[in-house]
Amino acid sequence: MPKVNANSIRVGNVVEINGKLLAVLKTQMVQPGKGGAFAQFELRGIRDGVKTQERYRSSEQVERVSLEDREYQYLYPEGENFTFMDIETFEQITISGDIIGDPKVWLQEGMVCYIRTYEGDAVAAELPQTVTLRIVEADPVVKGQTASSSFKPAVLENGQKVLVPPHIESGTRVVVSTADGAYMERAKD
């Protein structure tokens, strides 16, 4: 595995520390008034999900792990797990919802995702940046409200709540960010 300087590690990288694989959740470069700069990382264990914090001087070496990215198509949920199919080989794999994280609420049947594996084990999943869903419930437009830039609550077909502009009505298809669940725009279809 290649060793790299601690200051070149980015969010999304996987590193090996003391024989454990850890995903980098947050990075911060700290330049104290006295002494040398250091990199501080928030990490999550790939196998056990335990979060930890680590500090390294910027010149220290860290082992960065190489992962394989492959396209998989989402098929169906199975309790707390999710089943995907490799687009090239048609092999099916089932991965834990913990690996996908919070974006799992945006999974739709047939959606193509990237699944990162290390030595055959799934360690991370990346969904498309946006998803298009229909609004099933939204408050009616209040006269005069369209002049302000206020948003109103709405419920999407997958049960998630999102804030939308006042002109969006029930039945409208909207584009939502899978990263934070924010309304992006009205669908162009």
PDB file of N, CA and C in Angstrom, residues 8 85 100 109 118 150 154 164:
ATOM      1  N   SER A   8      -1.959  15.134   2.573  1.00  0.00           N
ATOM      2  CA  SER A   8      -2.562  14.864   1.264  1.00  0.00           C
ATOM      3  C   SER A   8      -3.782  13.941   1.363  1.00  0.00           C
ATOM      4  N   MET A  85     -26.794  -5.301  -8.002  1.00  0.00           N
ATOM      5  CA  MET A  85     -26.309  -6.212  -9.034  1.00  0.00           C
ATOM      6  C   MET A  85     -25.189  -5.528  -9.810  1.00  0.00           C
ATOM      7  N   ILE A 100     -23.910   2.357   3.464  1.00  0.00           N
ATOM      8  CA  ILE A 100     -24.468   3.396   2.601  1.00  0.00           C
ATOM      9  C   ILE A 100     -24.637   4.693   3.388  1.00  0.00           C
ATOM     10  N   GLU A 109     -35.349   1.778  -7.052  1.00  0.00           N
ATOM     11  CA  GLU A 109     -35.142   0.562  -7.837  1.00  0.00           C
ATOM     12  C   GLU A 109     -34.570   0.914  -9.207  1.00  0.00           C
ATOM     13  N   TYR A 118     -12.840  -3.373  -1.026  1.00  0.00           N
ATOM     14  CA  TYR A 118     -11.455  -3.625  -0.647  1.00  0.00           C
ATOM     15  C   TYR A 118     -11.335  -5.119  -0.406  1.00  0.00           C
ATOM     16  N   SER A 150     -39.811  32.583   0.910  1.00  0.00           N
ATOM     17  CA  SER A 150     -40.021  31.554   1.928  1.00  0.00           C
ATOM     18  C   SER A 150     -40.252  30.190   1.273  1.00  0.00           C
ATOM     19  N   ALA A 154     -42.993  19.918   2.289  1.00  0.00           N
ATOM     20  CA  ALA A 154     -43.681  19.008   1.374  1.00  0.00           C
ATOM     21  C   ALA A 154     -43.194  17.594   1.671  1.00  0.00           C
ATOM     22  N   VAL A 164     -39.778  23.243  -0.105  1.00  0.00           N
ATOM     23  CA  VAL A 164     -39.878  23.616  -1.516  1.00  0.00           C
ATOM     24  C   VAL A 164     -40.401  25.049  -1.632  1.00  0.00           C
TER      25      VAL A 164
END
